[in-house]
Coordinates of C-alpha atoms in Angstrom, one line a residue:
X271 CA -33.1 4.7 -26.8
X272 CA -33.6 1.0 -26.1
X273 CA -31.0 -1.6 -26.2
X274 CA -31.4 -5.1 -25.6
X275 CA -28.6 -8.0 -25.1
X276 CA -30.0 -11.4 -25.2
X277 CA -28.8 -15.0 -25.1
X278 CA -26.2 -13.9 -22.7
X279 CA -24.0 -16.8 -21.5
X280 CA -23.2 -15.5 -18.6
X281 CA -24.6 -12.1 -16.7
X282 CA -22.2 -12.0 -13.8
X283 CA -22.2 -9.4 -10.9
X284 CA -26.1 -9.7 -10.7
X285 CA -27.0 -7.5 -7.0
X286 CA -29.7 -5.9 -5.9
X287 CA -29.7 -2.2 -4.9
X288 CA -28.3 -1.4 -1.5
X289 CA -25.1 -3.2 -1.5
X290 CA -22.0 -1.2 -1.4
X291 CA -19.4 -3.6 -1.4
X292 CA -18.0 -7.3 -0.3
X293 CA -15.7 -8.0 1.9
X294 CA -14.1 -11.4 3.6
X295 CA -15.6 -14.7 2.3
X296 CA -18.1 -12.9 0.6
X297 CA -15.9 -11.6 -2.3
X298 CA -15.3 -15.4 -3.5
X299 CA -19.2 -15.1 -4.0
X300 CA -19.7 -13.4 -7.8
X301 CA -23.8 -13.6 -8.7
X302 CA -24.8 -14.9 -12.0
X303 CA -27.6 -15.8 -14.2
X304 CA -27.0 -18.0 -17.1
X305 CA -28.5 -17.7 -20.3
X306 CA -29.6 -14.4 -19.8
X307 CA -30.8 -10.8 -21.1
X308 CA -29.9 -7.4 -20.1
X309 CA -32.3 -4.2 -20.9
X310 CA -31.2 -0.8 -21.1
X311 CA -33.3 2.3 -21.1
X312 CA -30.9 5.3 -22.7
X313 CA -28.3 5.3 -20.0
X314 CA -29.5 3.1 -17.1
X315 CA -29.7 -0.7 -16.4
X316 CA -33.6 -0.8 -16.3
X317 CA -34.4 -5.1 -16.5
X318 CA -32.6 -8.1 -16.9
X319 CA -33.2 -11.8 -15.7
X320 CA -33.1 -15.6 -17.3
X321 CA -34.3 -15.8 -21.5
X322 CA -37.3 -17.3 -20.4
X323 CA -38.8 -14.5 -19.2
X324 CA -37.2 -12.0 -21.8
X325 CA -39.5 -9.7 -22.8
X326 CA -41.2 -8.9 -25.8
X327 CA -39.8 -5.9 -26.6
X328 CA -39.0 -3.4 -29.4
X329 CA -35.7 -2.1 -28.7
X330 CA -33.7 0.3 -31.3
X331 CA -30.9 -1.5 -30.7
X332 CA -30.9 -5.6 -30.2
X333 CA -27.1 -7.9 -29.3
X334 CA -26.8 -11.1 -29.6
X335 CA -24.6 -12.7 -27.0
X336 CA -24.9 -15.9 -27.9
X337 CA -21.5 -18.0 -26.1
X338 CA -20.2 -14.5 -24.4
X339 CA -19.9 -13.1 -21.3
X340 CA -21.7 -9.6 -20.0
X341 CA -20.6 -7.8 -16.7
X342 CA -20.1 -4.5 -15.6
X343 CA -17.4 -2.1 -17.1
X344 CA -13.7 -2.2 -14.6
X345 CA -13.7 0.4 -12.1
X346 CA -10.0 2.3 -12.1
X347 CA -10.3 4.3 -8.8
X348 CA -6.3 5.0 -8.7
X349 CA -4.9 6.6 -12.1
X350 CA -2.0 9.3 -12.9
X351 CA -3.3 9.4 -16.4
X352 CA -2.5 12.6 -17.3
X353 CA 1.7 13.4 -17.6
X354 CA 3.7 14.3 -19.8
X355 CA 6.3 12.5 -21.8
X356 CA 7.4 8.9 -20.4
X357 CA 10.0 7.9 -18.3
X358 CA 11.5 5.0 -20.4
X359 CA 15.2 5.4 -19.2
X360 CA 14.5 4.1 -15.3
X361 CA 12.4 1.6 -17.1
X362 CA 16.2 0.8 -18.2
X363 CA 17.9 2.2 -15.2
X364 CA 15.9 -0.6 -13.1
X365 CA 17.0 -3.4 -15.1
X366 CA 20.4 -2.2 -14.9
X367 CA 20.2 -2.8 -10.8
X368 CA 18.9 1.2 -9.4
X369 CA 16.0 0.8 -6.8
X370 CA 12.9 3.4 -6.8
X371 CA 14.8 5.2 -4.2
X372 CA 18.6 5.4 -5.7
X373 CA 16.3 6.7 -8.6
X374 CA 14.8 9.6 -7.1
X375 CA 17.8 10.7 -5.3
X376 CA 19.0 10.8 -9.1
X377 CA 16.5 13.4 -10.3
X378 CA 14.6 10.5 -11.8
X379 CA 10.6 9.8 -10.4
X380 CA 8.4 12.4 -9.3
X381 CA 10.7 14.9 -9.7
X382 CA 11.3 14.3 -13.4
X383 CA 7.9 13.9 -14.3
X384 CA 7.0 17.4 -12.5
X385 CA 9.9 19.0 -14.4
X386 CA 8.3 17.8 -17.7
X387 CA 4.8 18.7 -17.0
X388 CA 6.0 22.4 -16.0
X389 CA 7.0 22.9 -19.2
X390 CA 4.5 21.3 -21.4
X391 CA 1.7 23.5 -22.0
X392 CA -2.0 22.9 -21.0
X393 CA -3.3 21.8 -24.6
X394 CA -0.5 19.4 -25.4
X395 CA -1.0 17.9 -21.7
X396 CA -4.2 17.4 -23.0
X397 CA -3.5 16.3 -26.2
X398 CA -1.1 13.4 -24.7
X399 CA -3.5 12.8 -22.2
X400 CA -6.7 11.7 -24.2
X401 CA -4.5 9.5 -25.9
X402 CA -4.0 7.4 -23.0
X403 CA -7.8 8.2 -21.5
X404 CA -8.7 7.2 -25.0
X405 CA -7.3 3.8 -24.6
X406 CA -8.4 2.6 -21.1
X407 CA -11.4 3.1 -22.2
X408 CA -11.7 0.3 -25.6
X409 CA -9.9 -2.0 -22.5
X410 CA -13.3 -1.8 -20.3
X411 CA -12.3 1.2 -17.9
X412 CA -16.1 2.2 -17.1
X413 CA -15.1 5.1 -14.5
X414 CA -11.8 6.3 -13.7
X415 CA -10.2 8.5 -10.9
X416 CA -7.3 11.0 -12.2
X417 CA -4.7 12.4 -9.8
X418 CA -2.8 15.6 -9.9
X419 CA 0.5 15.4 -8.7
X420 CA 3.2 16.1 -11.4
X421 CA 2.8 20.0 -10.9
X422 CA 4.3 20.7 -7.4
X423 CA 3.6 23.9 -8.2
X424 CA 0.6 26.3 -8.1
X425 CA 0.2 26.4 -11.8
X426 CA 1.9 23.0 -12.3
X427 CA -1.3 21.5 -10.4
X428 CA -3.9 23.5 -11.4
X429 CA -2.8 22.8 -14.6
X430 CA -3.4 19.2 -14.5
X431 CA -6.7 19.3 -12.8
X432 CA -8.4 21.8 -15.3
X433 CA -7.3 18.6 -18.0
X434 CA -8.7 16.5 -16.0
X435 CA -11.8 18.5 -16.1
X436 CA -11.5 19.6 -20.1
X437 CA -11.3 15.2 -20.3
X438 CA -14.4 14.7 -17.6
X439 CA -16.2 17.3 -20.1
X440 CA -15.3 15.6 -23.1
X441 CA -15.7 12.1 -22.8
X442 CA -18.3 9.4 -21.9
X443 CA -16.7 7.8 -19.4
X444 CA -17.5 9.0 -15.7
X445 CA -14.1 10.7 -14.1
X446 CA -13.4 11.2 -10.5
X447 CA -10.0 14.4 -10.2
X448 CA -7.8 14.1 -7.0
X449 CA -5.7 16.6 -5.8
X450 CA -1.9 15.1 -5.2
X451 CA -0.2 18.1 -4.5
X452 CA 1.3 16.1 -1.9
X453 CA 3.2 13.6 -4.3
X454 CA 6.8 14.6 -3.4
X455 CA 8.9 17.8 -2.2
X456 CA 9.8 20.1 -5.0
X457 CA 13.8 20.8 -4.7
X458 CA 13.1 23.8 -3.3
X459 CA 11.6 22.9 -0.6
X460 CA 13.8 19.5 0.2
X461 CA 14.7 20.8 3.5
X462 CA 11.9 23.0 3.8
X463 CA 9.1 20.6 4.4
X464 CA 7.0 23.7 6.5
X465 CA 7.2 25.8 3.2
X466 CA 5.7 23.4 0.9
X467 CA 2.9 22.7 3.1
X468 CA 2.0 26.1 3.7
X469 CA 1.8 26.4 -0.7
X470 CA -0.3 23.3 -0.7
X471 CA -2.9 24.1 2.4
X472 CA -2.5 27.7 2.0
X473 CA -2.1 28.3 -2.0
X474 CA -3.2 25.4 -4.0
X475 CA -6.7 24.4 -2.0
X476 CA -8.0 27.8 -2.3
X477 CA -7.6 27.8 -5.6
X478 CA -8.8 24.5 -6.2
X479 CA -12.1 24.7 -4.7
X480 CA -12.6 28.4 -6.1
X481 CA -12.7 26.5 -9.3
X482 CA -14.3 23.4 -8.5
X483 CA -11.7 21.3 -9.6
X484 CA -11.1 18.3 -7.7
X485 CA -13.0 15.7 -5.5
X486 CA -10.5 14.0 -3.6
X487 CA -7.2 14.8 -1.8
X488 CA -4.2 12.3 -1.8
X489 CA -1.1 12.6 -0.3
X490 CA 2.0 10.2 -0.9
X491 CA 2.2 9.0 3.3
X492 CA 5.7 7.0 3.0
X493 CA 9.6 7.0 4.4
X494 CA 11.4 10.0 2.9
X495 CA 7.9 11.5 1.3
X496 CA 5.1 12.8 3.9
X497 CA 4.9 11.4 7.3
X498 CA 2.1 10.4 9.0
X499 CA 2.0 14.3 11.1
X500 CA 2.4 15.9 7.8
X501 CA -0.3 13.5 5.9
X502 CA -2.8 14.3 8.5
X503 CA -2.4 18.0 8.4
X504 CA -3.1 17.8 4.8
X505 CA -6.1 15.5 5.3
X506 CA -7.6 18.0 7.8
X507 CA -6.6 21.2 5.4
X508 CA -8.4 19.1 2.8
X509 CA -11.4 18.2 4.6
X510 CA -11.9 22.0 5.2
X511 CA -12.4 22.2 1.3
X512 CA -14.7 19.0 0.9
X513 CA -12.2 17.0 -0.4
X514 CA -12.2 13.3 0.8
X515 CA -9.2 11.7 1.5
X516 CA -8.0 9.2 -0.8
X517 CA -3.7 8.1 0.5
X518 CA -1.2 6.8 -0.9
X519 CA 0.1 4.6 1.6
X520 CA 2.3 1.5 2.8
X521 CA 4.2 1.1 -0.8
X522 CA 7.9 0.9 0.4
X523 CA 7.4 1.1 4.5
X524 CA 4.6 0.4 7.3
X525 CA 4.7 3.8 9.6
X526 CA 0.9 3.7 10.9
X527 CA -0.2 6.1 8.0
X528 CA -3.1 3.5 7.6
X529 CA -4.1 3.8 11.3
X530 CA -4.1 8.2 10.5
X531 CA -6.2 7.3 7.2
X532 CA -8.9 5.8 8.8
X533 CA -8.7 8.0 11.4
X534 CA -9.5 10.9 9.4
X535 CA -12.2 8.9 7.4
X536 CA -10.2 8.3 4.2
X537 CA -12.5 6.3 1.6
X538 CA -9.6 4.3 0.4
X539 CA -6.1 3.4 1.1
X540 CA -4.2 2.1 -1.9
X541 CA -0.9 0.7 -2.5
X542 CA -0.3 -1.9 0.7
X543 CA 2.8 -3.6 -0.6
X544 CA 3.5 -3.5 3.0
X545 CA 0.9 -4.6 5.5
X546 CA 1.3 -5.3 9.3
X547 CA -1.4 -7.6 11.6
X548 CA -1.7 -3.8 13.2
X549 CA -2.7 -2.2 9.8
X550 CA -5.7 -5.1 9.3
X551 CA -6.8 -4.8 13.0
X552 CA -7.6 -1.2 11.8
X553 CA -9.1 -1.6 8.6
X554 CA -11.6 -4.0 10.2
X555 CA -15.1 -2.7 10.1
X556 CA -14.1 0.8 9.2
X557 CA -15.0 2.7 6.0
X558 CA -11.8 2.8 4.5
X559 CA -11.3 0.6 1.3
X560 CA -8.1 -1.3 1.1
X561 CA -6.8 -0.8 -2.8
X562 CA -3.9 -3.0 -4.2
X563 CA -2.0 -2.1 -7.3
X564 CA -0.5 -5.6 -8.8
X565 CA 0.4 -4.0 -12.1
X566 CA 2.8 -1.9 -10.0
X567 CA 4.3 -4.7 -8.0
X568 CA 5.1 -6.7 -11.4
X569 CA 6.7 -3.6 -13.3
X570 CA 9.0 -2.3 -10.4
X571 CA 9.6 -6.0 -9.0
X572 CA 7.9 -4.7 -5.4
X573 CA 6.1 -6.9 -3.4
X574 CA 2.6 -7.4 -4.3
X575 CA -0.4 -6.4 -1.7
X576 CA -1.2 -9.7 0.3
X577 CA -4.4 -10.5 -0.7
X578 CA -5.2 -13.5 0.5
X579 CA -4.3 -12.7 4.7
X580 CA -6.3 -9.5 4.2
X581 CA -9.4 -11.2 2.6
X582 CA -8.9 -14.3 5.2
X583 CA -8.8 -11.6 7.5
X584 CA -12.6 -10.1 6.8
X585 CA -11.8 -7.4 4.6
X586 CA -13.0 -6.0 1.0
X587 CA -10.3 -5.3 -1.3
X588 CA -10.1 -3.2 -4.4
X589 CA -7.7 -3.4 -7.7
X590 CA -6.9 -0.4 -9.9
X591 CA -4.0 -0.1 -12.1
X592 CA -2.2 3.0 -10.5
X593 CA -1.3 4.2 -14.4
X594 CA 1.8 6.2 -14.5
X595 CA 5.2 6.9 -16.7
X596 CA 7.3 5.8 -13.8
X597 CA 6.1 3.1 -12.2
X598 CA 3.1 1.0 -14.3
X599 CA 2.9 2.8 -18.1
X600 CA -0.4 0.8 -17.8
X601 CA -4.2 1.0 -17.2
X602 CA -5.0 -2.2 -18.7
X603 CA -7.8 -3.5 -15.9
X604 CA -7.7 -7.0 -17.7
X605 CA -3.9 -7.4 -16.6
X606 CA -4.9 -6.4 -13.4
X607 CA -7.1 -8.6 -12.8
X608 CA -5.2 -11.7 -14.6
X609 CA -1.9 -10.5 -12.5
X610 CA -4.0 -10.2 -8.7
X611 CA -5.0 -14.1 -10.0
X612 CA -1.5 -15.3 -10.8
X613 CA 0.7 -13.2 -8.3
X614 CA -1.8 -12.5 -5.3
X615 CA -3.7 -15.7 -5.2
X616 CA -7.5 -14.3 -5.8
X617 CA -10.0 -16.0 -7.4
X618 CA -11.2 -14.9 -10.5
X619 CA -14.8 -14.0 -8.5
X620 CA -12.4 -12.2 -6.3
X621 CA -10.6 -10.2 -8.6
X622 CA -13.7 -9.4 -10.4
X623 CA -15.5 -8.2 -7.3
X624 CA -12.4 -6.2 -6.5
X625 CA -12.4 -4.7 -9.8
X626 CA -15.7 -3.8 -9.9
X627 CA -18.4 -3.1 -7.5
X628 CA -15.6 -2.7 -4.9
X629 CA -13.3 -0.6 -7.0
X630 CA -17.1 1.7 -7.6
X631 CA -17.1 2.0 -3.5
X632 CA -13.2 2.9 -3.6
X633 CA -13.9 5.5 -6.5
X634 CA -17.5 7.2 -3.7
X635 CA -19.9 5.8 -7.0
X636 CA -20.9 2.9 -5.7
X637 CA -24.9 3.8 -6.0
X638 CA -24.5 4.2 -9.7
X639 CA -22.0 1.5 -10.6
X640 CA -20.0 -1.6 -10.4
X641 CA -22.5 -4.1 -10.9
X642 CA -25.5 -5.2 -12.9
X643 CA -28.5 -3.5 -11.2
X644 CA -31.5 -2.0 -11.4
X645 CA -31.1 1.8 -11.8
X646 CA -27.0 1.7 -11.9
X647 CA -25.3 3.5 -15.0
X648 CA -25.2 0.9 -18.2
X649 CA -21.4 0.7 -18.7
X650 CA -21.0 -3.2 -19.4
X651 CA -18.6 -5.0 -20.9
X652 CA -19.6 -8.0 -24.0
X653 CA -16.6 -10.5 -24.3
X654 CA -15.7 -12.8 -27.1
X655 CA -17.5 -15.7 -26.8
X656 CA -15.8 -17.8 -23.7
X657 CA -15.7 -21.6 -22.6
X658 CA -15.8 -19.5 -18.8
X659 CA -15.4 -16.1 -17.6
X660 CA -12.3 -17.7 -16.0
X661 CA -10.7 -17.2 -19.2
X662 CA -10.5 -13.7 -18.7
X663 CA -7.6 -13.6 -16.2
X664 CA -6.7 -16.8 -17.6
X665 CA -5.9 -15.4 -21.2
X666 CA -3.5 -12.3 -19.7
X667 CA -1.5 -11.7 -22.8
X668 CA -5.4 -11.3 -24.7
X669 CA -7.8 -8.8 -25.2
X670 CA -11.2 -11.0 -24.4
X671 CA -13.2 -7.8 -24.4
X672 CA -15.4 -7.5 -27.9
X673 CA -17.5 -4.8 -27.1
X674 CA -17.5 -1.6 -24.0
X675 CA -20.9 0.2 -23.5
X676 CA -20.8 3.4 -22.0
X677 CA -24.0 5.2 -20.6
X678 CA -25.9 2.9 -22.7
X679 CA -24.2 3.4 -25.6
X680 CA -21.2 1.2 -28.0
X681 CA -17.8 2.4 -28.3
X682 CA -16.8 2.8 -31.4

């Protein structure tokens, strides 16, 4: 199967193989070729270049792009996608003055999502679930990571991750699982914090990697959640089973979790509403991505991640859309994008980069995608036709995208 795109106004993200990610002064850099083609070979980038050296091809499949803009699909490496219900009444409860905290101590957050998922059954989980997987994916999602998280509970999490497996089975896109038993204390174990641990390292990883059924571990490292001691335990436990961590961290309170994340080699650390001059000293020239979550900051009215010292400061930055009932009922990667613009001061090449081949690194798929390049997986996005690709985070309130390939192939 041959498809080929020509008289593309813009090919942006352009790299050769090899590079990972972009960091510092480099992310305001976003490779293009104007006027260009793109061939793929079944479901792999194989050519692409200026028109005038297009070749002469029979393809079983020909686009014209004439006056649009082609780049690679957005990279979600930080979803909750699979709950169940919604949790529209904090929505309310917020506007009506409650923080995330007052909240929780209701019953509200975490807890109330676990209590729904324990009592929804594994096919309408599902059912709910490829609704919203469904949609991400006609936005431009081209890969996606999918925590646990709303089990607390042996079944409860197992439960979630076999989903997220019956959804990785089922549909195109590619789909990284991450096990978040670690999201919250169940109420059982409020003032037992020794207990729960023991069910997570003891009980749930077993399990887990019997069945093959996660890649990543996560834990939520924040004041009145997991500390940094009990984060790290779980990290090692973790590492014992071939997960890699992937922490929730610095959302309400800096407590040197991100110092204990790279410590223990985590590939990313997401949230950062909270950054101190000691955190970026340590995130300098390690492995660890730094991932911000702006579509979080806007719905709860948190501070938003601060880009620009972080960037000034030499390091890559990733954007995913941290999609959840409580806190951002959202995966829409174009108001990402548009909202780390307006709200956290990035450049559209910026935000791009972030949301792309730096979001691939952030999700461990960096060698097969996140930008245009020879032998990377053909998940590309075709716009409307555009004045600039600046319109994309320009336009928030619009969908710009016209067309999402996947493996090579349309989305219908």
């Amino acid at each position: 199967m041959i498809t080929l795109i020509t008289n593309i106004k813009e090919l942006l993200q352009v790299r050769e193989p090899g590079v990972q990610k972009v960091a510092g002064a480099d992310m305001a850099h976003l490779p293009a070729i104007q006027n260009a083609y793109l061939l793929i070979e079944n479901d792999t980038i194989s050519d692409f270049g200026p028109m005038t050296e297009c070749p002469k091809i029979n393809a079983d499949t020909e686009i014209d792009a004439t006056g649009r803009t082609v780049l690679p699909s957005w990279i979600d490496s930080h979803t909750h996608i699979v709950y169940a219900g919604n949790r529209v009444q904090e929505f309310v409860d917020r506007i009506n003055g409650l923080t995330y905290e007052e909240i929780a101590n209701r019953g509200g957050g975490i807890l109330n999502s676990a209590k729904r998922l324990n009592e929804t059954s594994e096919e309408q989980l599902y059912e709910e679930s490829k609704v919203r997987l469904e949609e991400v994916i006609r936005q431009g999602t081209g890969a996606v990571e999918i925590k646990s998280g709303y089990g607390l509970t042996v079944e409860g999490e197992l439960k979630m991750l076999r989903v997220i497996q019956r959804l990785r089975e089922n549909y195109p896109i590619t789909i990284k699982a991450t096990f978040l038993g670690a999201h919250a204390f169940p109420n059982a174990f409020k003032e037992n914090h020794e207990g729960y641990l023991k069910v997570i390292i003891d009980e749930m990883l077993p399990k887990i990697a019997e069945e093959n059924l996660a890649d990543y571990i996560d834990v939520f490292c924040e004041t009145g959640y997991f500390s940094v001691e009990e984060t790290e335990r779980i990290m090692e436990a973790g590492k014992r089973f071939g997960l890699i961590p992937k922490i929730h961290v610095n959302q309400f309170t800096a407590i040197e979790g991100i110092a204990a994340c790279v410590k223990h080699g985590a590939l990313s650390v997401d949230h950062l509403e909270i950054v101190s001059d000691e955190d970026i000293e340590v995130l300098k020239n390690s492995g660890t991505m730094p991932v911000a979550l702006p579509s979080c900051s806007y719905f709860i009215s948190i501070p938003y991640t601060p880009a620009r010292r972080m960037i000034q400061a030499g390091l890559p930055l990733a954007l995913a859309s941290d999609f959840n009932p409580g806190t951002t009922p959202s995966g829409n990667m174009n108001f990402v994008v548009a909202t780390a613009c307006i709200k956290m001061k990035m450049t559209p090449e910026e935000a791009i980069n972030a949301a792309t081949i730096n979001g691939a690194y952030a999700l461990g798929i960096a060698e097969t995608h996140g930008s245009i390049t020879k032998g990377k997986k053909a998940n590309v996005l075709i716009t409307e036709p555009l004045h600039c690709y600046y319109e994309l985070p320009y336009a928030f309130g619009s969908n710009r995208i016209a067309t999402v390939l996947l493996n090579g192939k349309k989305v219908q």
